[in-house]
PDB file of C-alpha atoms in Angstrom:
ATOM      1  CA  UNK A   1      65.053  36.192 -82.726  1.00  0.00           C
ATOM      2  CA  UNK A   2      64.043  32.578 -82.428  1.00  0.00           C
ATOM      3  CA  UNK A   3      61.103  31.337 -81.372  1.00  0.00           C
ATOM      4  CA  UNK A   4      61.191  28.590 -78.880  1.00  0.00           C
ATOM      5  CA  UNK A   5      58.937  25.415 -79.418  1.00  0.00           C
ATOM      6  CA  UNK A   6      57.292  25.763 -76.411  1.00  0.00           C
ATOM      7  CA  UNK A   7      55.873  29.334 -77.715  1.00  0.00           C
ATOM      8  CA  UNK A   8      54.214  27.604 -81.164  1.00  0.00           C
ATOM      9  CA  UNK A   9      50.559  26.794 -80.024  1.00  0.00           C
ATOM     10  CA  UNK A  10      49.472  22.905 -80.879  1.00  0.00           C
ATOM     11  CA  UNK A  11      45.437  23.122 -80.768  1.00  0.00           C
ATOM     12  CA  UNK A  12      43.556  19.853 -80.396  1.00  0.00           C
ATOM     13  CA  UNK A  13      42.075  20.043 -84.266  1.00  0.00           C
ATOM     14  CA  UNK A  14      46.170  19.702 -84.861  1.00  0.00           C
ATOM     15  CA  UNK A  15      46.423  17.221 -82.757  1.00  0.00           C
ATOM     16  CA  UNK A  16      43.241  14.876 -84.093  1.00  0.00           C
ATOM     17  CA  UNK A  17      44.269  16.169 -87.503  1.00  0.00           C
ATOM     18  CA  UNK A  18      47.862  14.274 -87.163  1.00  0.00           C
ATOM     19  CA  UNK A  19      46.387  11.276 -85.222  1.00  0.00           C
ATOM     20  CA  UNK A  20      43.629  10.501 -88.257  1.00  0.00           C
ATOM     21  CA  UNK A  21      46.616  11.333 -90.679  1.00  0.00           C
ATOM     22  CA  UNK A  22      48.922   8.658 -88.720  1.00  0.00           C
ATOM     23  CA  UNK A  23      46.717   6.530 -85.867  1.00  0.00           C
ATOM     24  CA  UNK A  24      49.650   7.374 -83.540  1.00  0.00           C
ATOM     25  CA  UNK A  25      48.587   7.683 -79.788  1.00  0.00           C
ATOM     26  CA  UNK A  26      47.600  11.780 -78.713  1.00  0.00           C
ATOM     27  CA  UNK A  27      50.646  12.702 -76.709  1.00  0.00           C
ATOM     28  CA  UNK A  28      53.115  11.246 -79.427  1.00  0.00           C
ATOM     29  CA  UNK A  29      51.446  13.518 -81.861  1.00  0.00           C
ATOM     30  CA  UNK A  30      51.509  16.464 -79.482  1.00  0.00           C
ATOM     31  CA  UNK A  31      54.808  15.914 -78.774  1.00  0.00           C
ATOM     32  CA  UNK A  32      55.367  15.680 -82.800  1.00  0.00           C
ATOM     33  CA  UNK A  33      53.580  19.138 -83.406  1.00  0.00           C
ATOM     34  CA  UNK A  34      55.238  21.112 -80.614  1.00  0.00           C
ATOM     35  CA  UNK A  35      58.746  19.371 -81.703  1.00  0.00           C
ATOM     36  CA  UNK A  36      58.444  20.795 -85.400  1.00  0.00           C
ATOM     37  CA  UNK A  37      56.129  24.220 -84.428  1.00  0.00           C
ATOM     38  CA  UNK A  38      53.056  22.647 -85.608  1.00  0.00           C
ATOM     39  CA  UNK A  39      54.546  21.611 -88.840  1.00  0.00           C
ATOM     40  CA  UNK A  40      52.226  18.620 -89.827  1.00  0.00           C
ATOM     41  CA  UNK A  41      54.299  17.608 -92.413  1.00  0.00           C
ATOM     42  CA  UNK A  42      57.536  17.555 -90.305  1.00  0.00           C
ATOM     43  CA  UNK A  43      55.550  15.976 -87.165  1.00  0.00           C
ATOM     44  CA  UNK A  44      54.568  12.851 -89.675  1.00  0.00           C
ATOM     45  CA  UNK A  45      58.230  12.097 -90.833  1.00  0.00           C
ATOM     46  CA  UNK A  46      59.379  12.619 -87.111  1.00  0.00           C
ATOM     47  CA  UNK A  47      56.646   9.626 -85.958  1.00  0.00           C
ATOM     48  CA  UNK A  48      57.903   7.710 -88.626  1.00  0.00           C
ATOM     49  CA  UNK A  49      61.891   8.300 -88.046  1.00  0.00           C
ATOM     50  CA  UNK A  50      61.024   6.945 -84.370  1.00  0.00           C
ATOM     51  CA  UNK A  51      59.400   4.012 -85.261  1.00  0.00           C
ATOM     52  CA  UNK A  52      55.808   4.648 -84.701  1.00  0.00           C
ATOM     53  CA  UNK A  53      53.994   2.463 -87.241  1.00  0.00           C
ATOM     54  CA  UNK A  54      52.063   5.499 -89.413  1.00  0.00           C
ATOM     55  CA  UNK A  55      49.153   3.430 -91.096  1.00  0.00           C
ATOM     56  CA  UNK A  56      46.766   4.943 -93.513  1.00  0.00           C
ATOM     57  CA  UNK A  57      43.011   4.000 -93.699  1.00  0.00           C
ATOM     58  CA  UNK A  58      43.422   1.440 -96.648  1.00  0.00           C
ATOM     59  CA  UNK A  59      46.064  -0.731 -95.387  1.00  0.00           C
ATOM     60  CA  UNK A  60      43.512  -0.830 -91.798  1.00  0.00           C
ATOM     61  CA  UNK A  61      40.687  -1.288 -95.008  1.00  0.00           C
ATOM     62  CA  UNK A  62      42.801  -3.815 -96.461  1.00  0.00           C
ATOM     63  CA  UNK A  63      43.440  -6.220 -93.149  1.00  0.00           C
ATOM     64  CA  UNK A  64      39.911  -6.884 -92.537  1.00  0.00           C
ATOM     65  CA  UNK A  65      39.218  -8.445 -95.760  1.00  0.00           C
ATOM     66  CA  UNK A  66      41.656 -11.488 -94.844  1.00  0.00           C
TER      67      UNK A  66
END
């Protein structure tokens, strides 16, 4: 049968994992990871579809050099 959402376990390494990946804030990412059963992946594209701004280190790198 299925398997709710609320059944998939989100650990806090998942959690840090996505938030290093994407600097979003830790219950957006939480609520990412249990939306998409811990899918990493699927949890990044969801932050980005609702507008969180998903940086990566070198464009953070990159502003403190102006």
């Amino acid at each position: 049968g299925d398997v709710m959402a609320s059944d998939i376990i989100v650990t806090p390494q998942m959690v840090r994992d996505l938030r290093e990946l994407t600097g979003v804030g830790m219950m957006e990412c939480k609520d990412a990871l249990k939306r998409h059963n811990g899918d990493m992946t699927a949890a990044q594209e969801y932050l980005r579809t609702k507008g969180f701004a998903v940086v990566t280190r070198r464009l953070i790198a990159r502003e403190d050099q102006v």
